Amino acid sequence: MDFDALLIRFFGTDDITTLPPERVADGVAALRLQFGFEKNEDERFALWCLMFMLGIEPDVEEAFQDERDRAAAREFMAQAEREMGEEE
């Protein structure tokens, strides 16, 4: 999963902190739209992970039908939170 590539795909940069708010909003809208249409489970999971990192993720129960995907999403959240806690 290449977060930088996904950021560039949806926001045109790998550093969205440099973008004006309207450009961020446009990227978020495109990301949410693609997530809604995405059929490939691996790609869908990657999109959800990016949304989680941006704080805009849909609820795990609503985002994934398969319990394995839900469990993977929960594990990703826990791991990301552990890593963010280590950085503080």
mmCIF file with all atom_site columns, C-alpha atoms in Angstrom:
data_model
loop_
_atom_site.group_PDB
_atom_site.id
_atom_site.type_symbol
_atom_site.label_atom_id
_atom_site.label_alt_id
_atom_site.label_comp_id
_atom_site.label_asym_id
_atom_site.label_entity_id
_atom_site.label_seq_id
_atom_site.pdbx_PDB_ins_code
_atom_site.Cartn_x
_atom_site.Cartn_y
_atom_site.Cartn_z
_atom_site.occupancy
_atom_site.B_iso_or_equiv
_atom_site.pdbx_formal_charge
_atom_site.auth_seq_id
_atom_site.auth_comp_id
_atom_site.auth_asym_id
_atom_site.auth_atom_id
_atom_site.pdbx_PDB_model_num
ATOM 1  C CA . MET A 1 1  ? 0.000   0.000   0.000  1.00 0.00 ? 1  MET A CA 1
ATOM 2  C CA . ASP A 1 2  ? 1.686   3.200   -1.163 1.00 0.00 ? 2  ASP A CA 1
ATOM 3  C CA . PHE A 1 3  ? 0.103   6.127   0.669  1.00 0.00 ? 3  PHE A CA 1
ATOM 4  C CA . ASP A 1 4  ? 2.196   8.673   -1.206 1.00 0.00 ? 4  ASP A CA 1
ATOM 5  C CA . ALA A 1 5  ? 0.912   7.355   -4.545 1.00 0.00 ? 5  ALA A CA 1
ATOM 6  C CA . LEU A 1 6  ? -2.671  7.519   -3.266 1.00 0.00 ? 6  LEU A CA 1
ATOM 7  C CA . LEU A 1 7  ? -2.159  11.057  -1.998 1.00 0.00 ? 7  LEU A CA 1
ATOM 8  C CA . ILE A 1 8  ? -0.791  12.097  -5.371 1.00 0.00 ? 8  ILE A CA 1
ATOM 9  C CA . ARG A 1 9  ? -3.658  10.326  -7.137 1.00 0.00 ? 9  ARG A CA 1
ATOM 10 C CA . PHE A 1 10 ? -6.373  12.153  -5.179 1.00 0.00 ? 10 PHE A CA 1
ATOM 11 C CA . PHE A 1 11 ? -4.696  15.384  -4.108 1.00 0.00 ? 11 PHE A CA 1
ATOM 12 C CA . GLY A 1 12 ? -1.964  15.942  -6.699 1.00 0.00 ? 12 GLY A CA 1
ATOM 13 C CA . THR A 1 13 ? 0.743   15.981  -4.003 1.00 0.00 ? 13 THR A CA 1
ATOM 14 C CA . ASP A 1 14 ? 2.109   13.768  -1.258 1.00 0.00 ? 14 ASP A CA 1
ATOM 15 C CA . ASP A 1 15 ? 2.022   16.712  1.184  1.00 0.00 ? 15 ASP A CA 1
ATOM 16 C CA . ILE A 1 16 ? -1.570  17.840  1.531  1.00 0.00 ? 16 ILE A CA 1
ATOM 17 C CA . THR A 1 17 ? -0.621  20.301  4.276  1.00 0.00 ? 17 THR A CA 1
ATOM 18 C CA . THR A 1 18 ? 0.505   22.628  1.477  1.00 0.00 ? 18 THR A CA 1
ATOM 19 C CA . LEU A 1 19 ? -2.891  22.644  -0.243 1.00 0.00 ? 19 LEU A CA 1
ATOM 20 C CA . PRO A 1 20 ? -5.608  25.256  0.098  1.00 0.00 ? 20 PRO A CA 1
ATOM 21 C CA . PRO A 1 21 ? -8.743  23.991  1.884  1.00 0.00 ? 21 PRO A CA 1
ATOM 22 C CA . GLU A 1 22 ? -10.841 23.836  -1.294 1.00 0.00 ? 22 GLU A CA 1
ATOM 23 C CA . ARG A 1 23 ? -8.265  21.562  -2.981 1.00 0.00 ? 23 ARG A CA 1
ATOM 24 C CA . VAL A 1 24 ? -8.254  19.276  0.069  1.00 0.00 ? 24 VAL A CA 1
ATOM 25 C CA . ALA A 1 25 ? -12.066 19.182  -0.032 1.00 0.00 ? 25 ALA A CA 1
ATOM 26 C CA . ASP A 1 26 ? -11.978 18.255  -3.720 1.00 0.00 ? 26 ASP A CA 1
ATOM 27 C CA . GLY A 1 27 ? -9.516  15.430  -3.047 1.00 0.00 ? 27 GLY A CA 1
ATOM 28 C CA . VAL A 1 28 ? -11.598 14.150  -0.145 1.00 0.00 ? 28 VAL A CA 1
ATOM 29 C CA . ALA A 1 29 ? -14.720 14.143  -2.324 1.00 0.00 ? 29 ALA A CA 1
ATOM 30 C CA . ALA A 1 30 ? -12.890 12.221  -5.070 1.00 0.00 ? 30 ALA A CA 1
ATOM 31 C CA . LEU A 1 31 ? -11.517 9.740   -2.547 1.00 0.00 ? 31 LEU A CA 1
ATOM 32 C CA . ARG A 1 32 ? -14.927 9.084   -1.006 1.00 0.00 ? 32 ARG A CA 1
ATOM 33 C CA . LEU A 1 33 ? -16.497 8.693   -4.433 1.00 0.00 ? 33 LEU A CA 1
ATOM 34 C CA . GLN A 1 34 ? -13.849 6.201   -5.551 1.00 0.00 ? 34 GLN A CA 1
ATOM 35 C CA . PHE A 1 35 ? -14.249 4.246   -2.318 1.00 0.00 ? 35 PHE A CA 1
ATOM 36 C CA . GLY A 1 36 ? -17.967 3.968   -2.956 1.00 0.00 ? 36 GLY A CA 1
ATOM 37 C CA . PHE A 1 37 ? -17.455 2.655   -6.479 1.00 0.00 ? 37 PHE A CA 1
ATOM 38 C CA . GLU A 1 38 ? -14.413 0.456   -5.881 1.00 0.00 ? 38 GLU A CA 1
ATOM 39 C CA . LYS A 1 39 ? -15.029 -3.279  -6.363 1.00 0.00 ? 39 LYS A CA 1
ATOM 40 C CA . ASN A 1 40 ? -11.477 -4.563  -5.889 1.00 0.00 ? 40 ASN A CA 1
ATOM 41 C CA . GLU A 1 41 ? -11.269 -5.477  -2.196 1.00 0.00 ? 41 GLU A CA 1
ATOM 42 C CA . ASP A 1 42 ? -7.529  -4.780  -1.897 1.00 0.00 ? 42 ASP A CA 1
ATOM 43 C CA . GLU A 1 43 ? -7.880  -1.347  -3.484 1.00 0.00 ? 43 GLU A CA 1
ATOM 44 C CA . ARG A 1 44 ? -10.952 -0.631  -1.383 1.00 0.00 ? 44 ARG A CA 1
ATOM 45 C CA . PHE A 1 45 ? -9.024  -1.495  1.767  1.00 0.00 ? 45 PHE A CA 1
ATOM 46 C CA . ALA A 1 46 ? -6.140  0.782   0.731  1.00 0.00 ? 46 ALA A CA 1
ATOM 47 C CA . LEU A 1 47 ? -8.571  3.639   0.125  1.00 0.00 ? 47 LEU A CA 1
ATOM 48 C CA . TRP A 1 48 ? -10.180 3.074   3.524  1.00 0.00 ? 48 TRP A CA 1
ATOM 49 C CA . CYS A 1 49 ? -6.742  3.109   5.194  1.00 0.00 ? 49 CYS A CA 1
ATOM 50 C CA . LEU A 1 50 ? -5.926  6.432   3.548  1.00 0.00 ? 50 LEU A CA 1
ATOM 51 C CA . MET A 1 51 ? -9.257  7.807   4.685  1.00 0.00 ? 51 MET A CA 1
ATOM 52 C CA . PHE A 1 52 ? -8.468  6.601   8.215  1.00 0.00 ? 52 PHE A CA 1
ATOM 53 C CA . MET A 1 53 ? -5.117  8.375   8.147  1.00 0.00 ? 53 MET A CA 1
ATOM 54 C CA . LEU A 1 54 ? -6.927  11.551  7.072  1.00 0.00 ? 54 LEU A CA 1
ATOM 55 C CA . GLY A 1 55 ? -9.612  11.130  9.744  1.00 0.00 ? 55 GLY A CA 1
ATOM 56 C CA . ILE A 1 56 ? -12.470 10.766  7.244  1.00 0.00 ? 56 ILE A CA 1
ATOM 57 C CA . GLU A 1 57 ? -13.004 7.000   7.222  1.00 0.00 ? 57 GLU A CA 1
ATOM 58 C CA . PRO A 1 58 ? -16.455 5.461   7.175  1.00 0.00 ? 58 PRO A CA 1
ATOM 59 C CA . ASP A 1 59 ? -17.372 3.152   10.028 1.00 0.00 ? 59 ASP A CA 1
ATOM 60 C CA . VAL A 1 60 ? -15.766 -0.283  9.685  1.00 0.00 ? 60 VAL A CA 1
ATOM 61 C CA . GLU A 1 61 ? -19.120 -2.044  9.975  1.00 0.00 ? 61 GLU A CA 1
ATOM 62 C CA . GLU A 1 62 ? -20.533 -0.003  7.105  1.00 0.00 ? 62 GLU A CA 1
ATOM 63 C CA . ALA A 1 63 ? -17.388 0.006   4.972  1.00 0.00 ? 63 ALA A CA 1
ATOM 64 C CA . PHE A 1 64 ? -16.762 -3.741  4.789  1.00 0.00 ? 64 PHE A CA 1
ATOM 65 C CA . GLN A 1 65 ? -19.169 -6.634  4.402  1.00 0.00 ? 65 GLN A CA 1
ATOM 66 C CA . ASP A 1 66 ? -16.589 -9.350  5.022  1.00 0.00 ? 66 ASP A CA 1
ATOM 67 C CA . GLU A 1 67 ? -15.619 -9.887  8.661  1.00 0.00 ? 67 GLU A CA 1
ATOM 68 C CA . ARG A 1 68 ? -11.991 -10.558 7.662  1.00 0.00 ? 68 ARG A CA 1
ATOM 69 C CA . ASP A 1 69 ? -11.834 -7.106  6.085  1.00 0.00 ? 69 ASP A CA 1
ATOM 70 C CA . ARG A 1 70 ? -13.379 -5.599  9.213  1.00 0.00 ? 70 ARG A CA 1
ATOM 71 C CA . ALA A 1 71 ? -10.811 -7.362  11.391 1.00 0.00 ? 71 ALA A CA 1
ATOM 72 C CA . ALA A 1 72 ? -7.973  -6.154  9.139  1.00 0.00 ? 72 ALA A CA 1
ATOM 73 C CA . ALA A 1 73 ? -9.294  -2.593  9.326  1.00 0.00 ? 73 ALA A CA 1
ATOM 74 C CA . ARG A 1 74 ? -9.493  -2.756  13.112 1.00 0.00 ? 74 ARG A CA 1
ATOM 75 C CA . GLU A 1 75 ? -5.936  -4.096  13.263 1.00 0.00 ? 75 GLU A CA 1
ATOM 76 C CA . PHE A 1 76 ? -4.761  -1.301  10.951 1.00 0.00 ? 76 PHE A CA 1
ATOM 77 C CA . MET A 1 77 ? -6.411  1.281   13.227 1.00 0.00 ? 77 MET A CA 1
ATOM 78 C CA . ALA A 1 78 ? -4.807  -0.226  16.327 1.00 0.00 ? 78 ALA A CA 1
ATOM 79 C CA . GLN A 1 79 ? -1.368  -0.424  14.711 1.00 0.00 ? 79 GLN A CA 1
ATOM 80 C CA . ALA A 1 80 ? -1.564  3.138   13.395 1.00 0.00 ? 80 ALA A CA 1
ATOM 81 C CA . GLU A 1 81 ? -2.636  4.419   16.812 1.00 0.00 ? 81 GLU A CA 1
ATOM 82 C CA . ARG A 1 82 ? 0.233   2.535   18.490 1.00 0.00 ? 82 ARG A CA 1
ATOM 83 C CA . GLU A 1 83 ? 2.725   4.014   16.041 1.00 0.00 ? 83 GLU A CA 1
ATOM 84 C CA . MET A 1 84 ? 1.325   7.536   16.449 1.00 0.00 ? 84 MET A CA 1
ATOM 85 C CA . GLY A 1 85 ? 1.563   7.129   20.217 1.00 0.00 ? 85 GLY A CA 1
ATOM 86 C CA . GLU A 1 86 ? 5.242   6.148   19.917 1.00 0.00 ? 86 GLU A CA 1
ATOM 87 C CA . GLU A 1 87 ? 5.991   9.330   17.952 1.00 0.00 ? 87 GLU A CA 1
ATOM 88 C CA . GLU A 1 88 ? 4.733   11.598  20.735 1.00 0.00 ? 88 GLU A CA 1
#
